[in-house]
Amino acid sequence: MHELSIATAIVERAEEIARAEGAEDVSTVTVRVGELAGVVPDALHFAFEVARDGTALAGARLLVEQVTARAWCDGCAQEFTVGMPPFFWCPRCDRPSQELRSGRELEITGVEAVAAPL
C-alpha cells in the first residue's frame, strides 16, 4: 500500500509547515488528489491515521479534495472528462486528446496549525 508512504510524506511536510509558522500542533491537512494519481482516498485516510501517531498531527484530520480528470480536444476546442478507466477520445469529434488538463494532482493545499501557547 503506497498510500502509507504518501501519508508519511504529508505528515512530515505538514509538520515542517507548522514549525515554520511557530505552531505546536496541526488540526487539519487538506490535500488535492486527482482521480488518475493512483491514490485511493479511503486508503490514504487510513494510512494518515497510522502515520500521524506520535507527531504534531496526532489529533489532525485529513480532508481530501478529489479532482476529476479532464482533457482538452484541439479539434473542437473543448474540455471533457476522461472518466475511469480513462478514455482520451473526445466525445464530440471522436479525436484523441493530446493534453491532460487535470487529474494527476497530489498536493497539500492547506495546513491548519494550532498556535503554541505564549
mmCIF file of C-alpha atoms in Angstrom:
data_model
loop_
_atom_site.group_PDB
_atom_site.id
_atom_site.type_symbol
_atom_site.label_atom_id
_atom_site.label_comp_id
_atom_site.label_asym_id
_atom_site.label_seq_id
_atom_site.Cartn_x
_atom_site.Cartn_y
_atom_site.Cartn_z
ATOM 1 C CA MET A 1 0.000 0.000 0.000
ATOM 2 C CA HIS A 2 1.893 3.053 -1.265
ATOM 3 C CA GLU A 3 -0.648 5.315 0.450
ATOM 4 C CA LEU A 4 1.318 4.831 3.688
ATOM 5 C CA SER A 5 4.447 6.385 2.178
ATOM 6 C CA ILE A 6 2.332 9.218 0.768
ATOM 7 C CA ALA A 7 0.647 9.775 4.143
ATOM 8 C CA THR A 8 4.036 9.768 5.876
ATOM 9 C CA ALA A 9 5.312 12.407 3.455
ATOM 10 C CA ILE A 10 2.166 14.508 4.047
ATOM 11 C CA VAL A 11 2.658 14.311 7.824
ATOM 12 C CA GLU A 12 6.348 15.241 7.560
ATOM 13 C CA ARG A 13 5.664 18.210 5.279
ATOM 14 C CA ALA A 14 2.739 19.434 7.392
ATOM 15 C CA GLU A 15 4.965 19.314 10.489
ATOM 16 C CA GLU A 16 7.580 21.415 8.671
ATOM 17 C CA ILE A 17 4.944 23.970 7.686
ATOM 18 C CA ALA A 18 3.578 24.117 11.242
ATOM 19 C CA ARG A 19 7.049 24.608 12.726
ATOM 20 C CA ALA A 20 7.807 27.376 10.229
ATOM 21 C CA GLU A 21 4.622 29.133 11.386
ATOM 22 C CA GLY A 22 5.619 28.719 15.029
ATOM 23 C CA ALA A 23 2.806 26.275 15.716
ATOM 24 C CA GLU A 24 2.880 23.319 18.032
ATOM 25 C CA ASP A 25 0.156 21.116 16.565
ATOM 26 C CA VAL A 26 -1.793 20.681 13.349
ATOM 27 C CA SER A 27 -5.573 20.328 13.360
ATOM 28 C CA THR A 28 -6.321 19.791 9.662
ATOM 29 C CA VAL A 29 -4.435 18.982 6.487
ATOM 30 C CA THR A 30 -6.138 19.443 3.120
ATOM 31 C CA VAL A 31 -4.867 17.649 0.025
ATOM 32 C CA ARG A 32 -5.985 17.570 -3.608
ATOM 33 C CA VAL A 33 -5.909 14.144 -5.222
ATOM 34 C CA GLY A 34 -6.553 13.643 -8.919
ATOM 35 C CA GLU A 35 -8.527 10.600 -9.971
ATOM 36 C CA LEU A 36 -5.582 9.452 -12.132
ATOM 37 C CA ALA A 37 -2.998 9.913 -9.359
ATOM 38 C CA GLY A 38 -3.213 6.267 -8.365
ATOM 39 C CA VAL A 39 -4.224 7.086 -4.794
ATOM 40 C CA VAL A 40 -7.254 5.517 -3.125
ATOM 41 C CA PRO A 41 -8.761 8.187 -0.833
ATOM 42 C CA ASP A 42 -10.059 5.686 1.752
ATOM 43 C CA ALA A 43 -6.649 4.003 1.939
ATOM 44 C CA LEU A 44 -4.992 7.424 2.263
ATOM 45 C CA HIS A 45 -7.290 8.306 5.187
ATOM 46 C CA PHE A 46 -6.419 5.037 6.923
ATOM 47 C CA ALA A 47 -2.691 5.462 6.263
ATOM 48 C CA PHE A 48 -2.823 9.063 7.527
ATOM 49 C CA GLU A 49 -4.266 7.878 10.851
ATOM 50 C CA VAL A 50 -1.337 5.469 11.187
ATOM 51 C CA ALA A 51 1.342 7.953 10.053
ATOM 52 C CA ARG A 52 0.175 10.805 12.306
ATOM 53 C CA ASP A 53 0.578 8.884 15.601
ATOM 54 C CA GLY A 54 3.282 10.356 17.824
ATOM 55 C CA THR A 55 3.618 13.514 15.725
ATOM 56 C CA ALA A 56 2.350 17.091 15.878
ATOM 57 C CA LEU A 57 -0.548 15.812 13.761
ATOM 58 C CA ALA A 58 -1.690 13.181 16.274
ATOM 59 C CA GLY A 59 -5.151 14.762 16.513
ATOM 60 C CA ALA A 60 -5.316 16.129 12.970
ATOM 61 C CA ARG A 61 -7.873 15.228 10.366
ATOM 62 C CA LEU A 62 -7.237 14.797 6.672
ATOM 63 C CA LEU A 63 -9.510 16.468 4.115
ATOM 64 C CA VAL A 64 -9.223 15.026 0.608
ATOM 65 C CA GLU A 65 -10.462 17.105 -2.320
ATOM 66 C CA GLN A 66 -10.887 14.839 -5.320
ATOM 67 C CA VAL A 67 -10.034 16.297 -8.734
ATOM 68 C CA THR A 68 -11.805 14.995 -11.821
ATOM 69 C CA ALA A 69 -9.572 14.031 -14.748
ATOM 70 C CA ARG A 70 -10.172 16.361 -17.681
ATOM 71 C CA ALA A 71 -8.566 16.511 -21.121
ATOM 72 C CA TRP A 72 -8.518 19.112 -23.896
ATOM 73 C CA CYS A 73 -9.503 18.487 -27.505
ATOM 74 C CA ASP A 74 -7.663 20.654 -30.017
ATOM 75 C CA GLY A 75 -10.066 19.602 -32.765
ATOM 76 C CA CYS A 76 -13.198 21.158 -31.255
ATOM 77 C CA ALA A 77 -11.566 23.330 -28.571
ATOM 78 C CA GLN A 78 -13.476 21.674 -25.738
ATOM 79 C CA GLU A 79 -12.508 20.248 -22.384
ATOM 80 C CA PHE A 80 -14.008 16.881 -21.429
ATOM 81 C CA THR A 81 -13.880 14.392 -18.562
ATOM 82 C CA VAL A 82 -11.914 11.242 -19.278
ATOM 83 C CA GLY A 83 -13.611 9.034 -16.680
ATOM 84 C CA MET A 84 -12.366 5.871 -15.034
ATOM 85 C CA PRO A 85 -10.934 3.909 -16.631
ATOM 86 C CA PRO A 86 -9.657 6.883 -18.622
ATOM 87 C CA PHE A 87 -10.751 7.293 -22.211
ATOM 88 C CA PHE A 88 -8.891 10.063 -24.040
ATOM 89 C CA TRP A 89 -11.073 10.313 -27.134
ATOM 90 C CA CYS A 90 -13.169 13.455 -27.468
ATOM 91 C CA PRO A 91 -16.866 12.630 -27.136
ATOM 92 C CA ARG A 92 -17.787 15.436 -29.564
ATOM 93 C CA CYS A 93 -15.482 14.963 -32.539
ATOM 94 C CA ASP A 94 -14.085 11.466 -31.852
ATOM 95 C CA ARG A 95 -10.420 12.547 -31.950
ATOM 96 C CA PRO A 96 -7.742 11.554 -29.448
ATOM 97 C CA SER A 97 -6.666 14.151 -26.918
ATOM 98 C CA GLN A 98 -3.003 15.033 -26.506
ATOM 99 C CA GLU A 99 -3.437 17.191 -23.399
ATOM 100 C CA LEU A 100 -4.468 16.126 -19.919
ATOM 101 C CA ARG A 101 -5.546 19.239 -18.001
ATOM 102 C CA SER A 102 -6.297 17.771 -14.577
ATOM 103 C CA GLY A 103 -6.481 14.513 -12.710
ATOM 104 C CA ARG A 104 -2.883 13.754 -11.711
ATOM 105 C CA GLU A 105 -2.696 16.157 -8.757
ATOM 106 C CA LEU A 106 -1.317 15.070 -5.408
ATOM 107 C CA GLU A 107 -0.639 18.186 -3.383
ATOM 108 C CA ILE A 108 -1.086 19.700 0.037
ATOM 109 C CA THR A 109 -3.282 22.766 -0.296
ATOM 110 C CA GLY A 110 -3.756 23.673 3.343
ATOM 111 C CA VAL A 111 -2.395 23.107 6.827
ATOM 112 C CA GLU A 112 -4.328 24.442 9.798
ATOM 113 C CA ALA A 113 -1.908 24.816 12.642
ATOM 114 C CA VAL A 114 -2.638 25.359 16.322
ATOM 115 C CA ALA A 115 -0.526 28.190 17.690
ATOM 116 C CA ALA A 116 1.884 27.433 20.509
ATOM 117 C CA PRO A 117 0.942 28.978 23.854
ATOM 118 C CA LEU A 118 2.858 32.127 24.757
#
